[in-house]
Each structure stands twice: as C-alpha cells, then as structure tokens.
CSV table of C-alpha atoms and ligand atoms in Angstrom, one decimal:
chain,number,residue,atom,x,y,z
D,1,UNK,CA,10.1,-7.4,-9.3
D,2,UNK,CA,12.3,-5.8,-6.6
D,3,UNK,CA,10.8,-4.7,-3.3
D,4,UNK,CA,12.5,-3.3,-0.2
D,5,UNK,CA,10.6,-2.9,3.1
D,6,UNK,CA,12.0,-0.5,5.7
D,7,UNK,CA,10.9,-1.3,9.3
D,8,UNK,CA,12.1,-1.3,12.9
D,9,UNK,CA,10.7,-4.9,13.2
D,10,UNK,CA,12.5,-6.8,10.4
D,11,UNK,CA,11.9,-10.3,12.0
D,12,UNK,CA,8.1,-9.7,12.1
D,13,UNK,CA,8.0,-8.8,8.4
D,14,UNK,CA,10.4,-11.5,7.3
D,15,UNK,CA,8.4,-14.1,9.2
D,16,UNK,CA,5.3,-13.3,7.1
D,17,UNK,CA,7.2,-13.6,3.8
D,18,UNK,CA,8.5,-17.1,4.3
D,19,UNK,CA,5.3,-19.1,3.6
D,20,UNK,CA,3.1,-19.8,0.6
D,21,UNK,CA,2.9,-18.1,-2.8
D,22,UNK,CA,5.1,-15.1,-1.8
D,23,UNK,CA,7.9,-17.3,-0.4
D,24,UNK,CA,7.8,-19.5,-3.6
D,25,UNK,CA,8.0,-16.3,-5.7
D,26,UNK,CA,11.0,-15.2,-3.7
D,27,UNK,CA,12.8,-18.5,-4.0
D,28,UNK,CA,12.0,-18.8,-7.7
D,29,UNK,CA,13.6,-15.3,-8.2
D,30,UNK,CA,10.5,-13.8,-9.8
D,31,UNK,CA,10.4,-11.3,-7.0
D,32,UNK,CA,13.2,-10.1,-4.8
D,33,UNK,CA,11.9,-8.8,-1.5
D,34,UNK,CA,14.4,-7.6,1.0
D,35,UNK,CA,13.6,-6.5,4.6
D,36,UNK,CA,15.7,-3.6,5.9
D,37,UNK,CA,16.2,-2.8,9.6
D,38,UNK,CA,15.8,1.0,9.9
D,39,UNK,CA,18.2,1.0,12.9
D,40,UNK,CA,21.0,-0.1,10.5
D,41,UNK,CA,20.7,3.5,9.1
D,42,UNK,CA,21.2,5.3,12.4
D,43,UNK,CA,24.5,6.8,13.5
D,44,UNK,CA,24.1,7.3,17.3
D,45,UNK,CA,25.0,4.5,19.7
D,46,UNK,CA,21.4,4.2,20.8
D,47,UNK,CA,20.4,3.6,17.2
D,48,UNK,CA,17.5,6.1,17.7
D,49,UNK,CA,14.7,6.1,15.1
D,50,UNK,CA,12.3,8.3,16.9
D,51,UNK,CA,12.1,11.6,18.8
D,52,UNK,CA,9.7,13.9,20.6
D,53,UNK,CA,7.2,15.9,18.4
D,54,UNK,CA,7.9,19.6,17.7
D,55,UNK,CA,5.0,21.5,19.1
D,56,UNK,CA,4.5,19.0,21.9
D,57,UNK,CA,1.7,16.5,22.2
D,58,UNK,CA,1.6,12.7,22.9
D,59,UNK,CA,3.8,10.0,21.5
D,60,UNK,CA,6.9,10.1,19.4
D,61,UNK,CA,7.7,10.8,15.7
D,62,UNK,CA,10.1,8.8,13.4
D,63,UNK,CA,13.2,10.9,12.7
D,64,UNK,CA,14.0,12.0,9.1
D,65,UNK,CA,17.7,11.1,9.0
D,66,UNK,CA,17.5,7.3,9.3
D,67,UNK,CA,14.7,7.1,6.7
D,68,UNK,CA,16.5,9.4,4.3
D,69,UNK,CA,19.7,7.3,4.7
D,70,UNK,CA,17.8,4.1,4.2
D,71,UNK,CA,16.1,5.2,1.0
D,72,UNK,CA,19.4,6.7,-0.3
D,73,UNK,CA,21.3,3.4,0.4
D,74,UNK,CA,18.6,1.2,-1.1
D,75,UNK,CA,18.5,3.5,-4.2
D,76,UNK,CA,22.3,3.3,-4.5
D,77,UNK,CA,22.1,-0.6,-4.4
D,78,UNK,CA,18.9,-1.2,-6.4
D,79,UNK,CA,18.6,1.8,-8.6
D,80,UNK,CA,16.3,4.8,-8.4
D,81,UNK,CA,13.0,3.5,-6.9
D,82,UNK,CA,10.0,3.6,-9.3
D,83,UNK,CA,7.8,4.2,-6.2
D,84,UNK,CA,8.2,4.9,-2.5
D,85,UNK,CA,5.1,3.8,-0.6
D,86,UNK,CA,4.3,4.9,2.9
D,87,UNK,CA,1.6,3.0,4.8
D,88,UNK,CA,-0.5,5.5,6.7
D,89,UNK,CA,-4.2,6.1,7.7
D,90,UNK,CA,-3.8,9.4,5.9
D,91,UNK,CA,-3.2,7.6,2.6
D,92,UNK,CA,-5.5,6.8,-0.4
D,93,UNK,CA,-7.3,3.5,0.1
D,94,UNK,CA,-5.4,0.6,-1.2
D,95,UNK,CA,-7.4,-1.2,-4.0
D,96,UNK,CA,-7.0,-3.9,-6.6
D,97,UNK,CA,-6.2,-1.2,-9.1
D,98,UNK,CA,-3.4,0.1,-6.9
D,99,UNK,CA,-2.1,-3.5,-6.5
D,100,UNK,CA,-2.2,-4.0,-10.3
D,101,UNK,CA,-0.3,-0.7,-10.9
D,102,UNK,CA,2.3,-1.5,-8.2
D,103,UNK,CA,2.8,-5.0,-9.6
D,104,UNK,CA,4.2,-3.3,-12.7
D,105,UNK,CA,6.3,-0.8,-10.6
D,106,UNK,CA,9.9,-1.8,-9.8
D,107,UNK,CA,12.1,-1.1,-7.8
D,108,UNK,CA,9.5,-0.5,-5.0
D,109,UNK,CA,10.3,0.7,-1.5
D,110,UNK,CA,7.7,0.4,1.3
D,111,UNK,CA,8.1,2.4,4.5
D,112,UNK,CA,6.5,1.0,7.7
D,113,UNK,CA,5.6,3.8,10.1
D,114,UNK,CA,5.5,3.4,13.9
D,115,UNK,CA,4.7,5.7,16.8
D,116,UNK,CA,2.5,8.7,15.9
D,117,UNK,CA,4.0,8.6,12.3
D,118,UNK,CA,7.0,9.8,10.4
D,119,UNK,CA,8.6,13.3,10.0
D,120,UNK,CA,6.6,15.0,7.2
D,121,UNK,CA,9.8,16.0,5.4
D,122,UNK,CA,10.3,12.3,4.5
D,123,UNK,CA,6.8,12.2,3.1
D,124,UNK,CA,7.1,15.4,1.1
D,125,UNK,CA,10.6,14.7,-0.2
D,126,UNK,CA,10.7,10.9,-0.8
D,127,UNK,CA,7.2,9.3,-0.7
D,128,UNK,CA,5.3,8.9,-4.0
D,129,UNK,CA,2.3,7.0,-2.7
D,130,UNK,CA,0.6,7.3,0.7
D,131,UNK,CA,-1.6,4.2,1.1
D,132,UNK,CA,-4.1,3.1,3.7
D,133,UNK,CA,-5.6,-0.3,4.1
D,134,UNK,CA,-8.6,1.0,6.1
D,135,UNK,CA,-10.1,3.6,8.4
D,136,UNK,CA,-8.6,2.4,11.7
D,137,UNK,CA,-5.3,3.0,13.5
D,138,UNK,CA,-2.8,0.2,13.9
D,139,UNK,CA,0.3,0.1,16.1
D,140,UNK,CA,2.5,0.0,13.0
D,141,UNK,CA,2.7,0.0,9.2
D,142,UNK,CA,4.2,-3.6,9.0
D,143,UNK,CA,0.9,-5.4,8.7
D,144,UNK,CA,-0.4,-3.0,6.0
D,145,UNK,CA,2.9,-3.3,4.2
D,146,UNK,CA,2.5,-7.1,4.2
D,147,UNK,CA,-1.1,-6.7,2.9
D,148,UNK,CA,0.2,-4.6,0.0
D,149,UNK,CA,3.2,-6.9,-0.8
D,150,UNK,CA,1.0,-10.0,-0.7
D,151,UNK,CA,-1.6,-8.4,-3.0
D,152,UNK,CA,1.1,-7.0,-5.4
D,153,UNK,CA,3.3,-10.0,-5.6
D,154,UNK,CA,0.5,-12.4,-6.5
D,155,UNK,CA,-0.3,-10.2,-9.6
D,156,UNK,CA,3.3,-10.3,-10.9
D,157,UNK,CA,3.3,-12.5,-14.0
D,158,UNK,CA,4.6,-16.0,-13.3
D,159,UNK,CA,3.9,-15.9,-9.5
D,160,UNK,CA,0.5,-17.5,-9.4
D,161,UNK,CA,0.7,-20.7,-11.4
D,162,UNK,CA,-2.7,-20.7,-12.9
D,163,UNK,CA,-3.1,-17.1,-14.3
D,164,UNK,CA,-6.8,-17.8,-14.6
D,165,UNK,CA,-7.2,-17.7,-10.9
D,166,UNK,CA,-5.9,-14.1,-10.9
D,167,UNK,CA,-7.9,-13.0,-13.9
D,168,UNK,CA,-11.0,-14.4,-12.2
D,169,UNK,CA,-10.3,-12.5,-9.0
D,170,UNK,CA,-13.0,-10.5,-7.2
D,171,UNK,CA,-12.6,-6.8,-8.0
D,172,UNK,CA,-10.8,-7.5,-11.4
D,173,UNK,CA,-14.1,-6.9,-13.2
D,174,UNK,CA,-15.7,-5.1,-10.3
D,175,UNK,CA,-17.7,-8.1,-9.0
D,176,UNK,CA,-17.4,-10.2,-5.9
D,177,UNK,CA,-16.5,-13.8,-6.4
D,178,UNK,CA,-19.0,-16.7,-6.7
D,179,UNK,CA,-19.2,-19.3,-3.9
D,180,UNK,CA,-16.8,-22.2,-4.0
D,181,UNK,CA,-17.4,-25.8,-3.0
D,182,UNK,CA,-15.3,-29.0,-2.8
D,183,UNK,CA,-15.8,-32.7,-1.7
D,184,UNK,CA,-17.8,-34.1,0.0
D,185,UNK,CA,-21.0,-33.5,-2.0
D,186,UNK,CA,-22.8,-33.4,1.4
D,187,UNK,CA,-21.4,-32.5,4.8
D,188,UNK,CA,-23.5,-32.6,8.0
D,189,UNK,CA,-26.6,-32.4,5.9
D,190,UNK,CA,-25.3,-29.5,3.9
D,191,UNK,CA,-25.4,-30.2,0.2
D,192,UNK,CA,-23.4,-28.8,-2.7
D,193,UNK,CA,-25.7,-27.0,-5.2
D,194,UNK,CA,-26.9,-29.5,-7.8
D,195,UNK,CA,-25.7,-27.4,-10.8
D,196,UNK,CA,-22.1,-27.8,-9.7
D,197,UNK,CA,-22.4,-31.6,-9.5
D,198,UNK,CA,-24.1,-31.7,-13.0
D,199,UNK,CA,-20.8,-31.5,-15.0
D,200,UNK,CA,-22.8,-29.2,-17.4
D,201,UNK,CA,-20.2,-26.4,-17.8
D,202,UNK,CA,-22.6,-24.0,-19.5
D,203,UNK,CA,-25.0,-24.3,-16.6
D,204,UNK,CA,-22.2,-24.1,-14.1
D,205,UNK,CA,-20.9,-20.9,-15.6
D,206,UNK,CA,-24.4,-19.4,-15.7
D,207,UNK,CA,-24.9,-20.3,-12.0
D,208,UNK,CA,-21.6,-18.7,-11.0
D,209,UNK,CA,-22.3,-15.6,-13.0
D,210,UNK,CA,-25.7,-15.2,-11.3
D,211,UNK,CA,-24.1,-15.8,-7.9
D,212,UNK,CA,-21.4,-13.1,-8.6
D,213,UNK,CA,-24.0,-10.5,-9.4
D,214,UNK,CA,-26.4,-11.5,-6.7
D,215,UNK,CA,-23.7,-11.3,-4.0
D,216,UNK,CA,-22.4,-8.0,-5.3
D,217,UNK,CA,-25.9,-6.6,-5.5
D,218,UNK,CA,-26.6,-7.6,-1.9
D,219,UNK,CA,-23.2,-6.8,-0.3
D,220,UNK,CA,-21.5,-4.2,-2.5
D,221,UNK,CA,-24.0,-2.5,-4.8
D,222,UNK,CA,-21.5,0.4,-5.0
D,223,UNK,CA,-19.2,-1.9,-7.1
D,224,UNK,CA,-21.9,-2.5,-9.8
D,225,UNK,CA,-21.5,1.0,-11.3
D,226,UNK,CA,-18.7,0.5,-13.8
D,227,UNK,CA,-18.5,-3.3,-13.4
D,228,UNK,CA,-17.6,-5.1,-16.7
D,229,UNK,CA,-20.4,-7.6,-16.9
D,230,UNK,CA,-20.8,-10.6,-19.2
D,231,UNK,CA,-24.2,-11.2,-20.9
D,232,UNK,CA,-25.4,-13.6,-18.2
D,233,UNK,CA,-24.3,-11.3,-15.5
D,234,UNK,CA,-26.1,-8.4,-17.1
D,235,UNK,CA,-29.2,-10.5,-17.5
D,236,UNK,CA,-29.1,-11.3,-13.8
D,237,UNK,CA,-28.6,-7.7,-12.8
D,238,UNK,CA,-31.6,-6.7,-14.9
D,239,UNK,CA,-33.7,-9.4,-13.2
D,240,UNK,CA,-32.6,-8.1,-9.8
D,241,UNK,CA,-33.3,-4.5,-10.7
D,242,UNK,CA,-36.8,-5.5,-12.1
D,243,UNK,CA,-37.6,-7.5,-9.0
D,244,UNK,CA,-36.7,-4.5,-6.8
D,245,UNK,CA,-38.9,-2.2,-8.9
D,246,UNK,CA,-41.8,-4.6,-8.6
D,247,UNK,CA,-41.3,-4.7,-4.8
D,248,UNK,CA,-41.2,-0.9,-4.7
D,249,UNK,CA,-44.5,-0.8,-6.7
D,250,UNK,CA,-46.0,-3.3,-4.4
D,251,UNK,CA,-44.9,-1.3,-1.4
D,252,UNK,CA,-46.3,1.9,-3.0
D,253,UNK,CA,-49.5,0.0,-3.9
D,254,UNK,CA,-50.1,-0.8,-0.2
S,1,4FV,C1,-2.3,2.2,8.7
S,1,4FV,C2,-3.5,2.0,8.1
S,1,4FV,C3,-2.0,2.5,10.1
S,1,4FV,C4,-0.7,4.6,12.2
S,1,4FV,C5,0.3,5.0,13.2
S,1,4FV,C6,1.1,3.1,12.1
S,1,4FV,C7,-0.4,3.2,11.9
S,1,4FV,C8,1.4,4.0,13.2
S,1,4FV,N1,-1.3,2.1,7.8
S,1,4FV,N2,-3.3,1.8,6.8
S,1,4FV,N3,-4.7,2.0,8.7
S,1,4FV,N4,-0.8,2.9,10.5
S,1,4FV,O1,-2.9,2.4,11.0
S,1,4FV,O2,-2.0,1.9,6.6
S,1,4FV,O3,2.6,4.7,12.9
C-alpha cells in the first residue's frame, strides 16, 4: 500500500506516523507512507502556497500550481494515483466502509488543506474523493488525514497481527463493540462481570452479543437497520423491541 500526504506541515504529520501499528507497518514495508512538503513544489523565492481569494472575503486560499505540481510529481514517481483524497468539511462523511475501500486503493494521495481551503480547480481536476471526519471546522486537514491513514492502514492485510481484532471491529457488522475488561477482577470495589470470569466461552459470547446489541440500541439505534446480526444478537434485539412495546403499552394504558 502506497500513500503520499501533501501538507505544509510535514513534521506534524510525520510525527504522528512514527508510533504504534502504523509505524510498524511502515518499517515492515507492508505500507509505504511518504509525507510531502507542499513548499517543495513552489517556484517563487517565498515558496508561496496561498494567495488572496478572488471575489474578496476573509482569509487566504491555497494556490493551484504547487498542488498540481505535487500531484504530477508524485504520480511520475509512484504511478497514476488510484485515488486523490481531499480532507474537507464539504466532503462525504468518512466511515468504516470508506476506510475498507481505501485500504484496497493504491497508490493513494491525501491532500491536507489549510486556510479557507484550496483552489476549486484542484478539486475539480485532480480530487477523486472529498472526505470529512465531522461537521466542525479545523485549522487544517492534517489531523483528518491522519485519522484516515490510521483507519485505512490498520485494515491493510498483514498490518494488524491478529486479523480477528479487525474483523470484530465496531461498525464492521454495523454494531458497537461489547465492553472489555482485564485484570484485576476487582478494582476499587468495581467488579468484572461474573460471566467473563466463568471461562464458559458459550456464555461469554452470548453476554458479549447481548452487550453489543444493547449498546447499539441505546447509543446508535440508527446503526441497527442493516446490521448483520448473529442469532443471539437478533434474539437480544427482539427482546429490547418487545420491552419497548410493553413500556409503550403501559404508558398508553396510564
Ligand atoms: C476538515 C473536516 C476540516 C477546513 C479549513 C481545514 C479544515 C481548513 N477536514 N474534515 N472537518 N478542514 O475542518 O476534514 O483548510
């Protein structure tokens, strides 16, 4: 998997790619992530990457020339990009499905915007995917780009040692994850659920299934439509729906 990140703050991005799973994936060669300084693709002695907006208004806009040169140079070096991702609040929401698709998309180029945004001609001519990590405005696209790279790289086969931990991810089957506990069995009077201490794997899996559905029902009911549920999960969901019906009847009965 080949990823190139275009940014005016290369040290900030590089720093976040030198720890943990992503760093190990880079050193093992499973993924090749390169951070590119946009200023290296400028031609003026001030290494300008931004300019005033046509039509007036506050702030600055990122110039088209350095971004076009950067993408051209990376394509010449790495081959035609399979996708060019721009991080922007105007983009489609980044999801697990997007991460899974991008983990099979290489070479990948990720553009980090700054200022008010980038010249629209870059977006219309070069960008294949405009992605947003949420409905809020950040000072730059670097943190969103790192979120995307982290979520994508861990889905690349061979990156996360125990593939099971990826398959069992929240969102893979449309459910939130079950709670996790580790030693000690009691801490400050707070116990670990008995079932988990029982060693009874059948009961443990039932408990986890019920917890996944209960949490999703309480916190993200929107996810339940279309979730791929196991028999135990479906049983739990039916119970929850039934209880809610009974509650409604009781309320109506009052
Ligand atoms: C953003 C987001 C985001 C907008 C102006 C960078 C900033 C500045 N990117 N999801 N939310 N970007 O706020 O992706 O250029």
